[in-house]
Coordinates of N, CA and C in Angstrom, one line a residue:
M1 N 42.2 132.8 97.0 CA 43.0 132.5 95.8 C 42.0 132.4 94.7
S2 N 42.4 132.8 93.5 CA 41.5 132.7 92.3 C 41.3 131.3 91.8
D3 N 40.4 131.2 90.9 CA 40.2 129.8 90.3 C 41.0 129.6 89.0
T4 N 41.9 130.4 88.7 CA 42.8 130.2 87.6 C 44.2 130.5 87.9
L5 N 45.1 130.0 87.1 CA 46.5 130.2 87.4 C 46.9 131.6 86.8
G6 N 47.4 132.5 87.6 CA 47.8 133.8 87.2 C 49.2 134.0 87.3
P7 N 49.7 135.2 87.0 CA 51.1 135.5 87.0 C 51.8 135.2 88.3
E8 N 51.0 135.3 89.4 CA 51.7 135.0 90.7 C 52.2 133.6 90.8
F9 N 51.7 132.7 90.1 CA 52.1 131.3 90.1 C 53.5 131.2 89.5
I10 N 53.7 131.8 88.3 CA 55.0 131.7 87.7 C 56.0 132.5 88.5
Q11 N 55.6 133.5 89.2 CA 56.6 134.2 90.1 C 57.0 133.3 91.2
V12 N 56.1 132.5 91.8 CA 56.5 131.5 92.8 C 57.5 130.5 92.3
A13 N 57.2 130.1 91.0 CA 58.2 129.1 90.4 C 59.5 129.7 90.2
I14 N 59.6 131.0 89.7 CA 60.9 131.6 89.5 C 61.6 131.8 90.8
D15 N 60.9 132.4 91.8 CA 61.6 132.6 93.1 C 62.1 131.3 93.7
G16 N 61.3 130.2 93.6 CA 61.7 128.9 94.1 C 62.9 128.4 93.4
L17 N 62.9 128.5 92.1 CA 64.0 128.0 91.3 C 65.3 128.8 91.6
L18 N 65.2 130.1 91.7 CA 66.4 130.9 92.1 C 66.9 130.5 93.5
G19 N 66.0 130.3 94.4 CA 66.4 129.9 95.8 C 67.1 128.5 95.8
L20 N 66.5 127.6 95.0 CA 67.1 126.3 94.9 C 68.5 126.3 94.3
L21 N 68.7 127.1 93.2 CA 70.0 127.3 92.6 C 71.0 127.9 93.5
K22 N 70.6 129.0 94.2 CA 71.4 129.6 95.2 C 71.9 128.7 96.3
E23 N 71.0 127.8 96.7 CA 71.3 126.9 97.8 C 72.3 125.8 97.4
H24 N 72.1 125.3 96.2 CA 72.8 124.0 95.8 C 73.9 124.1 94.8
T25 N 74.0 125.2 94.0 CA 75.0 125.1 92.9 C 76.5 125.2 93.5
A26 N 76.7 126.0 94.5 CA 78.1 126.1 95.0 C 78.7 124.8 95.4
E27 N 78.0 124.0 96.1 CA 78.5 122.7 96.5 C 78.7 121.8 95.2
L28 N 77.8 121.8 94.3 CA 77.9 121.0 93.1 C 79.1 121.5 92.2
L29 N 79.3 122.8 92.2 CA 80.5 123.3 91.4 C 81.8 122.9 92.1
A30 N 81.8 122.9 93.4 CA 83.1 122.5 94.1 C 83.4 121.1 93.9
E31 N 82.4 120.2 93.5 CA 82.6 118.8 93.3 C 83.0 118.4 91.9
M32 N 83.1 119.4 91.0 CA 83.4 119.1 89.6 C 84.9 118.6 89.5
D33 N 85.2 117.9 88.4 CA 86.6 117.5 88.2 C 87.5 118.6 88.3
T34 N 87.1 119.8 87.7 CA 87.9 121.0 87.9 C 87.0 121.9 88.7
P35 N 87.3 122.0 90.0 CA 86.4 122.8 90.9 C 86.2 124.2 90.4
R36 N 84.9 124.7 90.4 CA 84.6 126.0 89.9 C 84.2 126.9 91.0
V37 N 84.4 128.2 90.8 CA 84.0 129.2 91.8 C 82.5 129.3 91.8
P38 N 81.9 129.7 93.0 CA 80.4 129.8 93.0 C 79.9 130.9 92.1
I39 N 78.7 130.8 91.8 CA 78.0 131.9 91.0 C 77.9 133.1 91.9
T40 N 78.3 134.3 91.3 CA 78.5 135.5 92.1 C 77.2 136.3 92.1
H41 N 76.3 136.1 91.1 CA 75.1 136.9 91.0 C 73.9 136.1 90.5
F42 N 72.8 136.2 91.2 CA 71.6 135.5 90.7 C 70.5 136.6 90.5
G43 N 69.9 136.6 89.4 CA 68.9 137.7 89.1 C 67.8 137.2 88.2
Y44 N 66.9 138.2 87.9 CA 65.7 138.0 87.2 C 65.7 138.4 85.7
A45 N 66.7 139.2 85.3 CA 66.7 139.7 83.9 C 68.1 139.7 83.3
F46 N 68.3 138.8 82.3 CA 69.6 138.8 81.7 C 69.8 140.1 80.9
R47 N 71.0 140.7 81.1 CA 71.3 142.0 80.6 C 72.1 142.0 79.3
G48 N 72.4 140.8 78.8 CA 73.2 140.7 77.6 C 74.7 140.6 77.9
Q49 N 75.1 140.8 79.1 CA 76.5 140.7 79.4 C 76.7 140.2 80.9
A50 N 77.9 139.7 81.2 CA 78.2 139.3 82.5 C 79.2 140.3 83.1
M51 N 78.8 141.1 84.0 CA 79.7 142.1 84.6 C 80.5 141.5 85.7
N52 N 80.1 140.4 86.4 CA 80.8 139.8 87.5 C 80.7 138.3 87.4
A53 N 81.1 137.7 86.3 CA 81.0 136.3 86.0 C 81.6 135.5 87.1
P54 N 81.1 134.3 87.3 CA 79.9 133.7 86.7 C 78.6 134.2 87.3
E55 N 77.6 134.4 86.4 CA 76.3 134.9 86.9 C 75.2 134.0 86.3
L56 N 74.0 134.1 86.9 CA 72.9 133.3 86.5 C 71.6 134.1 86.7
W57 N 70.7 134.0 85.6 CA 69.4 134.7 85.6 C 68.3 133.7 85.3
V58 N 67.2 133.9 85.9 CA 66.0 133.0 85.6 C 64.9 134.0 85.1
E59 N 64.4 133.7 83.9 CA 63.3 134.5 83.3 C 62.2 133.7 82.8
P60 N 60.9 134.2 82.9 CA 59.8 133.5 82.3 C 59.9 133.6 80.8
V61 N 59.4 132.5 80.1 CA 59.4 132.5 78.7 C 57.9 132.4 78.2
S62 N 57.2 131.4 78.7 CA 55.8 131.3 78.2 C 55.0 130.4 79.2
T63 N 53.7 130.4 79.1 CA 52.8 129.5 79.8 C 51.8 129.0 78.8
V64 N 51.6 127.7 78.7 CA 50.6 127.1 77.9 C 49.5 126.5 78.8
F65 N 48.2 126.8 78.5 CA 47.1 126.3 79.3 C 46.4 125.2 78.6
D66 N 45.6 124.4 79.4 CA 44.8 123.3 78.8 C 43.8 123.9 77.7
D67 N 43.5 123.0 76.8 CA 42.6 123.4 75.7 C 41.2 123.8 76.1
E68 N 40.8 123.4 77.3 CA 39.4 123.8 77.8 C 39.3 125.3 78.0
G69 N 40.4 126.0 78.1 CA 40.4 127.4 78.4 C 40.1 127.8 79.8
T70 N 40.2 126.9 80.7 CA 39.9 127.2 82.1 C 41.1 127.8 82.9
A71 N 42.2 127.7 82.3 CA 43.5 128.2 82.9 C 43.7 127.7 84.4
T72 N 43.2 126.5 84.6 CA 43.5 125.9 85.9 C 44.7 124.9 85.9
H73 N 45.2 124.6 84.7 CA 46.3 123.7 84.5 C 47.2 124.4 83.4
G74 N 48.5 124.5 83.7 CA 49.4 125.1 82.8 C 50.8 124.6 82.9
I75 N 51.5 124.7 81.8 CA 53.0 124.4 81.8 C 53.7 125.6 81.4
S76 N 54.5 126.1 82.3 CA 55.3 127.3 82.1 C 56.8 126.9 81.8
Q77 N 57.3 127.7 80.8 CA 58.7 127.5 80.5 C 59.5 128.6 81.0
L78 N 60.6 128.3 81.7 CA 61.5 129.3 82.3 C 62.9 129.1 81.6
R79 N 63.6 130.2 81.4 CA 64.9 130.2 80.9 C 65.9 130.6 81.9
I80 N 66.9 129.7 82.1 CA 68.1 130.0 83.0 C 69.2 130.4 82.0
T81 N 69.8 131.6 82.2 CA 70.9 132.0 81.4 C 72.1 132.1 82.3
L82 N 73.2 131.6 81.9 CA 74.5 131.7 82.7 C 75.4 132.6 82.0
G83 N 76.2 133.4 82.7 CA 77.2 134.2 82.1 C 78.6 133.7 82.5
I84 N 79.3 133.1 81.6 CA 80.6 132.5 81.9 C 81.7 133.3 81.1
V85 N 82.8 133.6 81.8 CA 83.9 134.3 81.2 C 85.2 133.6 81.5
A86 N 86.1 133.5 80.5 CA 87.5 132.9 80.8 C 88.5 133.5 79.8
G87 N 89.7 133.3 80.1 CA 90.8 133.9 79.3 C 91.0 133.3 78.0
D88 N 90.7 132.0 77.8 CA 90.8 131.4 76.5 C 89.6 130.6 76.1
P89 N 89.4 130.3 74.8 CA 88.1 129.7 74.4 C 87.9 128.3 75.0
E90 N 88.9 127.5 75.1 CA 88.7 126.2 75.6 C 88.3 126.2 77.1
A91 N 89.0 127.0 77.9 CA 88.6 127.2 79.3 C 87.2 127.7 79.4
C92 N 86.8 128.6 78.6 CA 85.4 129.2 78.7 C 84.4 128.1 78.4
T93 N 84.6 127.3 77.3 CA 83.7 126.3 76.9 C 83.6 125.2 78.0
L94 N 84.7 124.8 78.5 CA 84.7 123.7 79.6 C 84.0 124.2 80.9
A95 N 84.3 125.5 81.2 CA 83.6 126.0 82.4 C 82.1 126.1 82.2
A96 N 81.7 126.5 81.0 CA 80.2 126.6 80.7 C 79.6 125.2 80.8
L97 N 80.2 124.1 80.4 CA 79.7 122.8 80.5 C 79.5 122.4 82.0
D98 N 80.5 122.8 82.8 CA 80.4 122.5 84.3 C 79.2 123.3 84.9
Y99 N 79.1 124.6 84.6 CA 78.0 125.4 85.2 C 76.7 124.9 84.8
V100 N 76.5 124.5 83.5 CA 75.2 124.0 83.1 C 74.9 122.7 83.8
R101 N 75.9 121.9 83.9 CA 75.7 120.6 84.6 C 75.3 120.8 86.1
A102 N 76.0 121.7 86.8 CA 75.7 122.0 88.2 C 74.3 122.5 88.3
A103 N 73.9 123.4 87.5 CA 72.5 124.0 87.6 C 71.5 122.9 87.3
S104 N 71.7 122.1 86.3 CA 70.8 121.0 86.0 C 70.7 120.0 87.1
L105 N 71.8 119.6 87.7 CA 71.8 118.7 88.8 C 71.1 119.3 90.0
A106 N 71.2 120.6 90.3 CA 70.5 121.2 91.4 C 69.0 121.1 91.2
I107 N 68.6 121.2 90.0 CA 67.1 121.1 89.7 C 66.7 119.6 89.8
S108 N 67.4 118.7 89.2 CA 66.9 117.3 89.1 C 67.1 116.6 90.4
Q109 N 68.0 117.0 91.3 CA 68.3 116.3 92.5 C 67.5 116.8 93.7
N110 N 66.7 117.8 93.6 CA 66.0 118.5 94.7 C 64.5 118.5 94.5
E111 N 63.8 118.7 95.6 CA 62.4 118.7 95.7 C 61.8 120.1 95.6
F112 N 60.6 120.2 95.0 CA 60.0 121.5 94.9 C 58.8 121.6 95.8
A113 N 58.7 120.7 96.9 CA 57.5 120.7 97.7 C 57.3 122.0 98.4
E114 N 58.4 122.7 98.7 CA 58.2 124.0 99.4 C 57.6 125.1 98.6
L115 N 57.4 124.8 97.3 CA 56.7 125.8 96.4 C 55.2 125.8 96.5
G116 N 54.7 124.8 97.2 CA 53.2 124.7 97.4 C 52.6 123.6 96.5
D117 N 51.3 123.4 96.8 CA 50.6 122.3 96.1 C 50.4 122.6 94.6
A118 N 50.4 123.8 94.2 CA 50.2 124.1 92.8 C 51.2 123.6 91.8
I119 N 52.5 123.4 92.3 CA 53.6 122.9 91.4 C 53.5 121.4 91.4
Q120 N 53.3 120.9 90.2 CA 53.1 119.4 90.0 C 54.5 118.8 89.6
R121 N 55.2 119.4 88.7 CA 56.5 118.8 88.2 C 57.4 120.0 87.8
V122 N 58.7 119.7 87.9 CA 59.7 120.7 87.4 C 60.8 119.8 86.8
F123 N 61.1 120.1 85.6 CA 62.2 119.4 84.9 C 62.9 120.2 83.8
V124 N 64.2 119.8 83.6 CA 65.0 120.4 82.6 C 64.6 119.8 81.2
R125 N 64.3 120.7 80.3 CA 63.8 120.3 79.0 C 65.0 120.4 77.9
E126 N 65.8 121.4 78.1 CA 66.8 121.6 77.0 C 68.0 122.4 77.5
H127 N 69.2 122.1 77.0 CA 70.4 122.8 77.2 C 70.8 123.5 75.9
N128 N 71.1 124.7 75.8 CA 71.5 125.4 74.7 C 72.9 126.1 75.1
Y129 N 73.9 125.6 74.5 CA 75.3 126.0 75.0 C 75.7 127.4 74.5
G130 N 75.1 127.9 73.5 CA 75.4 129.2 73.0 C 76.7 129.3 72.2
A131 N 76.8 130.5 71.6 CA 78.1 130.7 70.8 C 79.1 131.4 71.7
L132 N 80.3 131.0 71.4 CA 81.5 131.6 72.1 C 81.7 133.1 71.6
R133 N 81.9 134.0 72.5 CA 82.1 135.4 72.0 C 83.5 135.9 72.5
A134 N 84.2 136.5 71.6 CA 85.5 137.1 72.0 C 85.3 138.5 72.4
G135 N 86.0 138.9 73.5 CA 85.9 140.3 74.0 C 87.2 140.9 74.3
G136 N 87.2 142.0 74.9 CA 88.5 142.7 75.1 C 89.5 141.9 75.8
K137 N 89.2 141.3 76.9 CA 90.2 140.6 77.7 C 90.0 139.1 77.8
G138 N 89.2 138.5 76.9 CA 89.0 137.1 77.0 C 87.7 136.7 76.2
F139 N 87.1 135.7 76.7 CA 86.0 135.0 76.0 C 84.8 134.9 76.9
A140 N 83.6 134.9 76.3 CA 82.4 134.8 77.1 C 81.4 133.8 76.4
V141 N 80.6 133.1 77.1 CA 79.5 132.3 76.6 C 78.3 132.4 77.5
F142 N 77.1 132.3 77.0 CA 75.9 132.5 77.7 C 75.0 131.3 77.5
P143 N 75.3 130.2 78.1 CA 74.5 129.0 77.9 C 73.1 129.2 78.5
E144 N 72.1 128.5 78.0 CA 70.8 128.6 78.5 C 70.3 127.2 78.9
I145 N 69.5 127.1 79.9 CA 68.8 125.9 80.3 C 67.3 126.2 80.3
Y146 N 66.5 125.4 79.6 CA 65.1 125.6 79.6 C 64.4 124.6 80.5
V147 N 63.6 125.1 81.4 CA 63.0 124.4 82.5 C 61.5 124.4 82.3
L148 N 60.8 123.3 82.4 CA 59.3 123.3 82.4 C 58.8 123.1 83.8
V149 N 57.8 123.9 84.1 CA 57.1 123.9 85.4 C 55.6 123.6 85.2
E150 N 55.2 122.4 85.6 CA 53.8 122.1 85.5 C 53.0 122.5 86.7
M151 N 51.9 123.3 86.5 CA 51.2 123.8 87.7 C 49.7 123.5 87.5
E152 N 49.0 123.3 88.6 CA 47.6 123.1 88.6 C 47.0 123.8 89.8
E153 N 45.9 124.6 89.5 CA 45.2 125.3 90.6 C 44.6 124.2 91.5
V154 N 44.8 124.4 92.8 CA 44.2 123.5 93.8 C 43.2 124.2 94.7

């Protein structure tokens, strides 16, 4: 293993986050006041549309390293984008709130120990609910969740 944090560490974080979301969101969505269908697609690159909603993507945004320039400690930001579609604007907005809640709970209620010793902390930093979009047969919204992953070379 190298003496600095490289791209392989952020890939470990992305894969681990996707695995955790796949494993836990369906149960959390079923427990909502209005039970929601499970996420149908989990991926790495948001394409700008939801072809088979509800969908979820996890993408890297940035990594900031310590001021010393050693690249042995860093905080990476990941963006989770959800693709939610419904027949009317209110139903779309309410569904988006539930999917954001379920994904955030999956992150906050579970451990990341299986990701290895390099991962120090994982936490939700921000929810961005996005603008409602009108389309041919209904409405869509693409809320985002920003997650911080603190890593240290061990």
